[in-house]
XYZ file of C-alpha atoms in Angstrom:
591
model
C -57.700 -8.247 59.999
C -55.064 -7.738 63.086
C -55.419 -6.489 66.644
C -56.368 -4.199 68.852
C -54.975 -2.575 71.333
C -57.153 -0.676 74.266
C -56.979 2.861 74.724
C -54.327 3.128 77.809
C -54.265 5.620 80.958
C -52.040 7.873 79.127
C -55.023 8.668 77.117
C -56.639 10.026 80.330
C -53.863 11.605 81.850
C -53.285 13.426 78.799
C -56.872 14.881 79.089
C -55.890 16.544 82.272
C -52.996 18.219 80.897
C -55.320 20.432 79.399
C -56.088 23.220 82.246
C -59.590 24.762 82.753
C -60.362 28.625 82.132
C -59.060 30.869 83.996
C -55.459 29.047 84.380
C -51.907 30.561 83.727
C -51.395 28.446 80.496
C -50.878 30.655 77.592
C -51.256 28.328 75.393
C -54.803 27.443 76.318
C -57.689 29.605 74.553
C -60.160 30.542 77.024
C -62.848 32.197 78.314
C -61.939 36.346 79.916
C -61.233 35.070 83.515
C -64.256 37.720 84.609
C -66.270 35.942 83.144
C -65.838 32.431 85.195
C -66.834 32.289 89.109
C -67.203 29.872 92.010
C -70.769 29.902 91.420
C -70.787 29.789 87.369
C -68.560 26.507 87.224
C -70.876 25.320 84.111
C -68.754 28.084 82.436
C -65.387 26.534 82.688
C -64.636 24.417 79.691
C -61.400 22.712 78.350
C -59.602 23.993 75.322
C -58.208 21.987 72.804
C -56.655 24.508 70.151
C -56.997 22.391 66.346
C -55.946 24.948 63.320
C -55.417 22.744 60.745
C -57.149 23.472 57.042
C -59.329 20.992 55.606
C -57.866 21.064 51.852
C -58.550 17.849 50.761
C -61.918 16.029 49.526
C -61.208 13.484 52.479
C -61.021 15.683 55.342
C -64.978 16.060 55.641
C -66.243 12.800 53.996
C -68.577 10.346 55.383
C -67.350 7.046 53.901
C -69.880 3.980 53.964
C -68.330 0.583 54.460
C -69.949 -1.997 52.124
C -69.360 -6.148 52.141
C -70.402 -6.565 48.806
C -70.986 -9.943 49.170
C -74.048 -8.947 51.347
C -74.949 -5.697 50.423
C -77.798 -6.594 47.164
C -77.795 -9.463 45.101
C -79.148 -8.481 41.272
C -78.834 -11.552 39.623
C -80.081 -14.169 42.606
C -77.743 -16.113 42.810
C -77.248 -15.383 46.782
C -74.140 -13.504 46.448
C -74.032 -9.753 46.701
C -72.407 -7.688 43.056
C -71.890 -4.454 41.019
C -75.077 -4.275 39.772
C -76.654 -4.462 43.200
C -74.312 -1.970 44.661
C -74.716 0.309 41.559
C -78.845 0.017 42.197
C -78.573 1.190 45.930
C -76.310 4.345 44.803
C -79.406 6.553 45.246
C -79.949 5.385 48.736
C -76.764 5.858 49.540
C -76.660 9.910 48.194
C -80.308 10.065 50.349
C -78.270 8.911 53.208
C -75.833 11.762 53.180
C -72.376 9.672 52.217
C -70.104 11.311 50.124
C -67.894 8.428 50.206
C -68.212 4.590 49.148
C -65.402 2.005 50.872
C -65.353 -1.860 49.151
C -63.921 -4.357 51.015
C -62.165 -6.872 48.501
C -63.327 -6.536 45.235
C -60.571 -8.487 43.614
C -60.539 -11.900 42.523
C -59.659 -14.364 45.808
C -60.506 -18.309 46.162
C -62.045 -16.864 49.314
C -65.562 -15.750 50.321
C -63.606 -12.817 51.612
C -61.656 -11.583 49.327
C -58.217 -10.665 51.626
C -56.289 -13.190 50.033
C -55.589 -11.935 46.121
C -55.695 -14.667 43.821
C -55.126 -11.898 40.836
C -54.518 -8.393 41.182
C -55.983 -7.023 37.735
C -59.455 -8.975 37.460
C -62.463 -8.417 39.422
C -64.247 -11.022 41.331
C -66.594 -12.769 39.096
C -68.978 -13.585 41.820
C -69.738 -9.887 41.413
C -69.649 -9.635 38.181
C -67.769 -8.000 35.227
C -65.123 -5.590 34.288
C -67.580 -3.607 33.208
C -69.773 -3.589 36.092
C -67.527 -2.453 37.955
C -66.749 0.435 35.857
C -70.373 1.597 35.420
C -70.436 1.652 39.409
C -67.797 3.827 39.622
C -68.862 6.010 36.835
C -72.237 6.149 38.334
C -70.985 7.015 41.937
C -69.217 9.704 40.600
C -72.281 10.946 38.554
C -73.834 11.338 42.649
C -70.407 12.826 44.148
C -69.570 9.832 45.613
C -65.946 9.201 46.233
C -64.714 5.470 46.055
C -62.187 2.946 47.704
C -60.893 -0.125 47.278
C -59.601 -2.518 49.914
C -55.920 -3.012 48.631
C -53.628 -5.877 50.691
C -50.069 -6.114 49.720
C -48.686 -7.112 52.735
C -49.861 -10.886 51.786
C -51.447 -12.606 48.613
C -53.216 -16.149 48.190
C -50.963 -18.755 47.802
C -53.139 -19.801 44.882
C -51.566 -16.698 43.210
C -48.874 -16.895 40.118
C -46.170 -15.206 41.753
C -46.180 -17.721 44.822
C -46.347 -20.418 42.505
C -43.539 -19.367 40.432
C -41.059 -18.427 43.613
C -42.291 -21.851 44.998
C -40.816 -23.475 41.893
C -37.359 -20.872 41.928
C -38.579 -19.273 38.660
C -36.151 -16.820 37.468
C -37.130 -13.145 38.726
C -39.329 -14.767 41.284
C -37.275 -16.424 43.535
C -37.605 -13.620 46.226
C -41.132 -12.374 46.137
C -41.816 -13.566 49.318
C -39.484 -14.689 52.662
C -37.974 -17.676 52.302
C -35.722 -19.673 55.004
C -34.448 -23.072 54.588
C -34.716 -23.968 58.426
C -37.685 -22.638 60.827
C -36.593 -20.545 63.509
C -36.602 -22.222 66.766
C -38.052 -18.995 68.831
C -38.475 -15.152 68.929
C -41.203 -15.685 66.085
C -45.035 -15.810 66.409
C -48.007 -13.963 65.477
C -46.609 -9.860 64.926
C -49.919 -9.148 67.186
C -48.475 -11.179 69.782
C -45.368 -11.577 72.675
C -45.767 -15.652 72.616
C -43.276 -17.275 70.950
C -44.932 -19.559 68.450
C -42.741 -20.015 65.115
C -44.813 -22.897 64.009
C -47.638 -19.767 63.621
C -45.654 -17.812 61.001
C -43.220 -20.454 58.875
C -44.829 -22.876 57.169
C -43.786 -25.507 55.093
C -43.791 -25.818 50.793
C -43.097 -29.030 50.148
C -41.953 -27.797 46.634
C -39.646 -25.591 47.197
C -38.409 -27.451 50.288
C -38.697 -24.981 52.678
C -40.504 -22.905 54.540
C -41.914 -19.280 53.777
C -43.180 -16.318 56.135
C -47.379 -16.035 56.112
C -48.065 -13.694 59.334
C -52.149 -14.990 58.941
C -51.552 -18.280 58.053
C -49.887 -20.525 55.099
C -52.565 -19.542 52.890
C -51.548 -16.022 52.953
C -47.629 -15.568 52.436
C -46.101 -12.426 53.103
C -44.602 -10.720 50.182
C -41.066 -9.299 50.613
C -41.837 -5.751 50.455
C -38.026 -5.032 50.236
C -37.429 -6.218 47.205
C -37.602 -3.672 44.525
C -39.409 -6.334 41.948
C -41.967 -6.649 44.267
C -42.378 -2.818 44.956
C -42.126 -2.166 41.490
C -45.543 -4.698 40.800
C -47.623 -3.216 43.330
C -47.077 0.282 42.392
C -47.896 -1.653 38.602
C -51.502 -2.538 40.095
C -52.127 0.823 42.071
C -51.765 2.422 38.991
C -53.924 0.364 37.519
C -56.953 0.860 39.292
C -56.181 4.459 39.995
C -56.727 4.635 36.174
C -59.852 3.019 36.528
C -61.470 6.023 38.343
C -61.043 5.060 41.667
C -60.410 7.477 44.278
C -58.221 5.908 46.565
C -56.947 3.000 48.874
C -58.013 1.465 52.240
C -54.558 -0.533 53.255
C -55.092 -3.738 54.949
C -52.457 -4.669 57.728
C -50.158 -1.869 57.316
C -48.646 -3.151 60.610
C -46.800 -5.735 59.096
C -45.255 -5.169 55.488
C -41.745 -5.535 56.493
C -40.223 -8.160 59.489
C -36.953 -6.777 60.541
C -36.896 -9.774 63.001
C -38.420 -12.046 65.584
C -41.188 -10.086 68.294
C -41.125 -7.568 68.318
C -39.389 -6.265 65.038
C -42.187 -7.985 62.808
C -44.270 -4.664 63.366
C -44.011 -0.972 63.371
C -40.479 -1.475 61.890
C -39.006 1.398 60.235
C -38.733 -0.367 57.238
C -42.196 -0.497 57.235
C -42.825 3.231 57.910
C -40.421 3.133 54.585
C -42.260 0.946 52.473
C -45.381 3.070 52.527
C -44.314 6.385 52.400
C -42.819 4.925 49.102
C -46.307 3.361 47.622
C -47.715 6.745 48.932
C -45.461 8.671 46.596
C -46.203 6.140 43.653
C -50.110 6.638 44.085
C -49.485 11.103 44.401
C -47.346 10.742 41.046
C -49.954 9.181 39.289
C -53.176 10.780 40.904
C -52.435 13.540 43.313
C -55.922 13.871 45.220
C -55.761 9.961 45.750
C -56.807 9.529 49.082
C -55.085 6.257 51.252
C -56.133 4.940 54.737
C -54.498 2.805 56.880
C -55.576 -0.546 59.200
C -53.279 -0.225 61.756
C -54.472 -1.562 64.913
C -52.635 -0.130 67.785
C -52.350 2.623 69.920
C -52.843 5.983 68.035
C -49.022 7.169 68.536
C -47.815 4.527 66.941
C -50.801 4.816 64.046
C -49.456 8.750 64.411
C -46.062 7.435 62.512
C -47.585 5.694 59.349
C -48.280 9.873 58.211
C -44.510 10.152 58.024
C -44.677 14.050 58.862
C -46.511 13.976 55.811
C -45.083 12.308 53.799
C -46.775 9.064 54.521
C -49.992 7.904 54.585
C -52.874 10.490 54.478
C -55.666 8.958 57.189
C -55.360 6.099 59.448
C -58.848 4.283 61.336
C -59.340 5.339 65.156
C -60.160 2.047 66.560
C -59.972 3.824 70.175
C -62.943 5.871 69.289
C -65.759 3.110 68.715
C -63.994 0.900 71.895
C -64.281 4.050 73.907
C -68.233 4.516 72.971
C -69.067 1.046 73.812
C -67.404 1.546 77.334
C -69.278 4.133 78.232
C -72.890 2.873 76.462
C -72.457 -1.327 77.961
C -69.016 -1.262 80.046
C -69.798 -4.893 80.609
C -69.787 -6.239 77.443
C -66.016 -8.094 76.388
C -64.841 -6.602 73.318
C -62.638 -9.220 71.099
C -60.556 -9.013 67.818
C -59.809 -11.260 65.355
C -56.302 -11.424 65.705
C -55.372 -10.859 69.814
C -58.164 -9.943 72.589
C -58.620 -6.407 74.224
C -57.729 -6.077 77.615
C -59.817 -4.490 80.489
C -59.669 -0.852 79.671
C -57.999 1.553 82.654
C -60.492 4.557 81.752
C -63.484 5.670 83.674
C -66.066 4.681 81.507
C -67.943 8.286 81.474
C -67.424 11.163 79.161
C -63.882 12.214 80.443
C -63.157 9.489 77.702
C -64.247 11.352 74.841
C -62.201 14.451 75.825
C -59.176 11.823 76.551
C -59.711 10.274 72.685
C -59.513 13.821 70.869
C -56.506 14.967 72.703
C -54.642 11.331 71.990
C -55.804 11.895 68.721
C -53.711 15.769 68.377
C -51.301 14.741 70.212
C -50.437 11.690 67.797
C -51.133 13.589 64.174
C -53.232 16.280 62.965
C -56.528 15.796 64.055
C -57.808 15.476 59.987
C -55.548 12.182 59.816
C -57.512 10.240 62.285
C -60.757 8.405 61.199
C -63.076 7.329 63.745
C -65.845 4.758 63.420
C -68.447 2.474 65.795
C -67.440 -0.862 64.036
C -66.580 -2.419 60.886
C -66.335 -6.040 59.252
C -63.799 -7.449 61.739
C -65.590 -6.486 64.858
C -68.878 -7.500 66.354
C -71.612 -5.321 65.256
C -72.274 -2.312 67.655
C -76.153 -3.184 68.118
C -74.630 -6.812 69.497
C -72.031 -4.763 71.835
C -75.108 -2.466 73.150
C -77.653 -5.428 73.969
C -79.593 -4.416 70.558
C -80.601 -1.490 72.184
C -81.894 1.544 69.284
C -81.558 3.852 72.338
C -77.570 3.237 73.383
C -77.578 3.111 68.958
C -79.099 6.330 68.885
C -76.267 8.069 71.163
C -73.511 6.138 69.456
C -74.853 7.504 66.312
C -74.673 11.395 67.472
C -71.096 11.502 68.531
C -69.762 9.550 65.819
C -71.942 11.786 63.493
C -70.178 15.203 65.572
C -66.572 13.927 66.215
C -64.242 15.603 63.849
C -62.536 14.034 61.387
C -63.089 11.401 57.850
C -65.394 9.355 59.214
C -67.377 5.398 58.543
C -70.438 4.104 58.955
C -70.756 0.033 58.238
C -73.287 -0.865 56.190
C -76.671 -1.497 57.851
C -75.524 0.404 61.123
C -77.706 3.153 59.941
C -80.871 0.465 60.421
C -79.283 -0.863 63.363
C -78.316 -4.311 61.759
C -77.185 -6.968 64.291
C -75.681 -10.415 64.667
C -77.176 -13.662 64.862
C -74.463 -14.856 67.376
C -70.624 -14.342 67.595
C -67.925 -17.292 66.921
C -67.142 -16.348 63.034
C -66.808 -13.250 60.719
C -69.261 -14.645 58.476
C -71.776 -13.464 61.256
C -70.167 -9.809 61.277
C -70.702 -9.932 57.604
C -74.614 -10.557 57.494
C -77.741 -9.390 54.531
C -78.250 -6.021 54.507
C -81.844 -5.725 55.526
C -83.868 -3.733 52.520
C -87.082 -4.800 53.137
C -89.733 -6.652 55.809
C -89.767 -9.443 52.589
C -88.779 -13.424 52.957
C -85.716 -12.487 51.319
C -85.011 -9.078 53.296
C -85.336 -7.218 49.827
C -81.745 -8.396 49.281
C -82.510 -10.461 45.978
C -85.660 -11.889 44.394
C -84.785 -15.432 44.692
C -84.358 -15.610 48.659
C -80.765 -17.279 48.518
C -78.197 -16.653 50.278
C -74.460 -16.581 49.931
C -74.450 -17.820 53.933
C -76.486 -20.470 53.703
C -74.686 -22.069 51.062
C -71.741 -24.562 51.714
C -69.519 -23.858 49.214
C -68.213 -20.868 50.541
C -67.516 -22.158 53.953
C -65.165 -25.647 53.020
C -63.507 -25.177 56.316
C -66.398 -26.238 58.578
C -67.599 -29.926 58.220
C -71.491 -29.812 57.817
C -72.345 -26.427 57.426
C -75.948 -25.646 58.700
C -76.943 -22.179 56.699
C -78.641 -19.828 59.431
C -79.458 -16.162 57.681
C -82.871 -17.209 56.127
C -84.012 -18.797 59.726
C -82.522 -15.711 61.773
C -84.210 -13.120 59.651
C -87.234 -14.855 60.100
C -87.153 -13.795 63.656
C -86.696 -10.489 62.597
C -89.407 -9.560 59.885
C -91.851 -7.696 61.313
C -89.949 -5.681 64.021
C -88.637 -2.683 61.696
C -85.016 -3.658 61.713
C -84.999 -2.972 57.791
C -84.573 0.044 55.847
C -88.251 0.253 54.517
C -89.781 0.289 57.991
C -87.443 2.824 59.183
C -87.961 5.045 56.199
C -91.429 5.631 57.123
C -90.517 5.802 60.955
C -89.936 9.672 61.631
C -88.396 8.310 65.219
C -86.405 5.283 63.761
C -82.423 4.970 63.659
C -81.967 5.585 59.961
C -84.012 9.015 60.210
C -81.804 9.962 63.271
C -78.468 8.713 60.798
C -79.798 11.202 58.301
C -80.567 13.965 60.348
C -77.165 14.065 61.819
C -75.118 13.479 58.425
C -77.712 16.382 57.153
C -76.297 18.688 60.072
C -72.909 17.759 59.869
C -72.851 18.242 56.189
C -73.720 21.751 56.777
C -71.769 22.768 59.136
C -67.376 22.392 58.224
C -66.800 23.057 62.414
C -68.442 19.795 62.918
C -66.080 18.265 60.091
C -62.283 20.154 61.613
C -63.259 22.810 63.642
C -60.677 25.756 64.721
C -60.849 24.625 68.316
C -63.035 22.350 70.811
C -64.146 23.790 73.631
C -65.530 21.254 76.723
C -67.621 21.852 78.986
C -67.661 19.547 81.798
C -71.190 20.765 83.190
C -72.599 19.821 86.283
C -74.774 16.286 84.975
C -72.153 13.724 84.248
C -74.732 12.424 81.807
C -74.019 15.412 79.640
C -71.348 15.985 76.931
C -71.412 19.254 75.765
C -68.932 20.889 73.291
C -68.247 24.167 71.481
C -67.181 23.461 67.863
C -65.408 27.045 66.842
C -64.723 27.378 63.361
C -62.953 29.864 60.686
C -65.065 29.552 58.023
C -68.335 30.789 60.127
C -69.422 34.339 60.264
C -68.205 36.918 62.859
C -70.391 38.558 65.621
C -69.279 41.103 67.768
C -65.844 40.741 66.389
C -66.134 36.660 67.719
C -66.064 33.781 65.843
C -69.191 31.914 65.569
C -69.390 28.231 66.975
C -71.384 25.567 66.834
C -72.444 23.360 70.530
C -73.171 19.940 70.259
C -75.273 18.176 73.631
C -75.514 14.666 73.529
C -77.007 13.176 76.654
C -75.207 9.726 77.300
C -78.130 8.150 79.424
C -80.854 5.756 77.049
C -83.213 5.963 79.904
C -83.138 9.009 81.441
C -83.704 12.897 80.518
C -80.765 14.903 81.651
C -80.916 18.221 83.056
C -77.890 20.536 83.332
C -76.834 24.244 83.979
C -76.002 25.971 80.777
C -73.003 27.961 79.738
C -73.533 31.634 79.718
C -72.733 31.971 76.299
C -74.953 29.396 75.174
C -78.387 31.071 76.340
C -80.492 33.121 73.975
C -82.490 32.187 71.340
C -81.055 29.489 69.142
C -82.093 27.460 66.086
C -81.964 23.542 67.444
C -80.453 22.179 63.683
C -81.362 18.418 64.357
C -85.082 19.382 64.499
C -84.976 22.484 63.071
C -87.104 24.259 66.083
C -86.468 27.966 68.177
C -85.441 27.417 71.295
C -85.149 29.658 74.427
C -82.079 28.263 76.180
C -82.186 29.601 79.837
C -79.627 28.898 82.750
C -80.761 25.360 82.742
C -82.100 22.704 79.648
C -83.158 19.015 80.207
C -81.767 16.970 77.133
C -84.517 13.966 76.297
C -82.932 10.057 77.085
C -80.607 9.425 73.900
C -80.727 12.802 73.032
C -79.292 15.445 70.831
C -79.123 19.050 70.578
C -76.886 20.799 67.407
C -77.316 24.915 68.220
């Protein structure tokens, strides 16, 4: 939920920093200067030196994003549940995840789930206590890793701990921010400059004053500097940590504790405080707990939620996907739901890609950022590239060879779109299983958005999945037709994750070497890595090629030390790789 901030000029400028081969920088691993020339200048490459050790379980995991509510429906009923989610496992492991994120799994008065109505029971829309167990035990039975969407920086105010600080209840009175007169200015939305205190403080008419709800008077803040309050959520991590799960993806980080009007209700140290505190909580009572953080803003200020380690363990790129779509549709206008992107100050060509992973280094180790093409609070990424599988295709390949924990939202893999844009509940759409009426998500053919109930906001709600997909059966945008499709986008998915999951310099390689080659079209790295066998007393590496142009085959001079005979991993064919290859439109090449 939040904003977004666009990747900035300093992003570029700190790409250029980095000096090609041959320079005076001894800091810069390069290429012997002999062996770079005026006339070899598809040798030169950028160096950006990495050298961290991937020693946790997160470090090379593939995490899939699932809405539950849409994901499969078991019982028919139209909404998404356990059972479903638990029957799809096996897809999942033939996909190549290792890891499983849930968005809200609690119980919420919501169709969404980020406003807890009760931290200990699951939602009953998805079923049972025990449901939910036997998915986790049964994820783990595959190697799957799972997370649960956690928000404590605001609750419903449905919940029993509003309710009881609402009526001054001993030991409640202070669970969330209370002020007897609204302030008059300095206060609006934490994503936000514009003073709007009418946004933020909102009126109880029980307690007779008015309380602090950054996303709206249904969600109050909690007053994460109380220790009562601390002392409960650590209560519930625990709980669920007991339960088997693996870890925590933290909603709204941005914004646990307001230290003041704009701009001290973000970022604040206090905040910084408050999770390096929860962090500690979750170590003590798992240690290989993994937690990731939602912080939308510019990745040195996402850089300071680690803590120098003692914070937060991973934190969501949201530069990388933005920076994709730039270069794949630069026309398209990219929106959030809470603030709207500006016009980005980047070229929109490669040079961004080199700019993102040295922003990234420069912010944290390179293991702490996560980098992903879209998730539930963005429009899809088939919508941002004009539904094209080509443009998919390529977005697919260098999230699948960027370093770093990464996600893949459910149905991207099929290349799952929107109907139109307006509302979340059309980021949030069926998972398409099958060519079937009800797109193999149930047997009943309802669906959770074509039904009122869940929508009590909107006056004479017109349900729209079972028409849309309607106008979709038949052209392959399900998982069944694109199983049998050698071609398709969910073969190309699984190729890459295949390659990537055999190969750790993909995952957090040594060093990235680039190679700005003489096609602009082309983006060609050197992934070096420890952990690969020596020749000639030289590490081994692994190249990556990914031409960036759907509708065009890309030729380009190759680096010296790329020709020779070489096993292409995506296909799994010998090549001959002379002084120059052409790269298919949308293609890939993993030597």
């Amino acid at each position: 939920m939040k904003t977004l901030l666009r990747p900035s000029a300093f992003l570029l400028a700190l790409s250029l920093s980095f000096a090609f081969t041959g320079c005076s920088d001894p800091n810069t691993a390069s290429k012997p200067a002999s062996a770079v020339s005026a006339s070899s200048a598809a040798a030169e490459y950028l160096s950006l030196p990495v050298n961290e050790t991937a020693n946790q379980w997160w470090h090379n995991a593939i995490f899939y994003e699932i809405w539950p509510r849409s994901f499969y429906d078991a019982d028919g009923d139209g909404s998404g549940d356990f059972q479903g989610m638990t029957s799809k496992l096996d897809y999942l492991k033939s996909l190549g995840v290792n890891g499983i994120w849930l968005t809200p799994v609690f119980e919420a008065p919501s169709y969404h789930g980020y406003d807890f109505q009760d931290f200990y029971n699951v939602e009953a829309d998805y079923g049972t206590m025990a449901d939910f167990e036997h998915f986790i035990q049964q994820a783990h039975a595959r190697d799957m890793k799972v997370i649960l969407d956690l928000v404590l920086n605001h609750i419903s105010d449905k919940h029993e701990w509003f309710i009881k600080s609402a009526n001054k209840e001993p030991g409640y009175e202070d669970y969330f921010i209370w002020r007897d007169e609204r302030p008059q200015s300095g206060w609006g939305q934490p994503w936000s400059s514009e003073s709007n205190p009418a946004a933020v403080w909102h009126w109880n008419d029980t307690r007779k004053a008015y309380y602090y709800g950054a996303f709206g008077g249904s969600q109050p803040d909690l007053n994460l500097t109380k220790q009562v309050v601390i002392d409960e959520l650590n209560k519930l991590a625990t709980f669920w940590l007991e339960k088997g799960v693996d870890g925590f993806r933290l909603d709204a980080v941005r914004y646990a504790v307001e230290e003041g009007g704009y701009p001290l209700q973000a970022d604040t140290q206090g905040t910084i405080d408050y999770w390096t505190i929860f962090s500690q909580h979750v170590k003590s009572i798992k240690p290989d707990a993994m937690l990731v953080a939602e912080a939308w803003a510019d990745l040195k200020t996402v850089g300071r939620y680690r803590n120098e380690g003692k914070g937060l363990d991973s934190a969501f790129d949201f530069d990388f996907g933005n920076v994709i779509i730039d270069i794949l549709n630069p026309a398209v206008k990219q929106s959030a739901d809470f603030g709207t992107l500006g016009n980005s100050t980047l070229q929109q060509n490669r040079e961004n890609l080199w700019a993102n992973l040295n922003a990234r280094k420069a912010a944290a180790p390179l293991h702490y950022f996560s980098p992903f093409l879209t998730n539930h609070d963005q429009n899809r990424i088939m919508l941002s590239l004009n539904n094209d599988f080509a443009k998919a295709k390529i977005a697919a390949s260098l999230l699948m060879t960027t370093p770093g924990p990464l996600y893949l939202y459910y149905g991207e893999e099929i290349g799952v779109s929107q109907y139109k844009t307006g509302d979340d509940q059309y980021r949030r759409a069926i998972m398409q299983w099958s060519e079937e009426d009800s797109a193999g998500f149930n047997s009943s053919g309802e669906f959770w958005l074509d039904q009122a109930k869940w929508f009590p906001w909107m006056q004479n709600h017109q349900g729209w999945f079972a028409n849309y997909w309607k106008t979709l059966q038949g052209t392959g945008v399900s998982v069944a037709a694109q199983a049998q499709d050698p071609s398709s986008l969910l073969n190309h998915y699984k190729r890459l994750i295949s390659v990537r999951n055999s190969n750790p310099a993909l995952q957090l390689p040594d060093e990235i070497r680039y190679y700005p080659v003489d096609n602009k079209d082309v983006w060609l790295v050197e992934n070096i890595g420890e952990n690969f066998s020596e020749k000639n007393g030289e590490k081994t590496s692994v190249w990556v090629v990914v031409n960036l142009n759907p509708q065009s085959a890309a030729e380009f001079s190759v680096p010296d030390n790329l020709r020779g005979e070489r096993t292409e991993q995506v296909t799994g064919e010998k090549i001959n790789v002379g002084e120059r290859v052409s790269v298919p439109a949308a293609g890939v090449m993993i030597f």
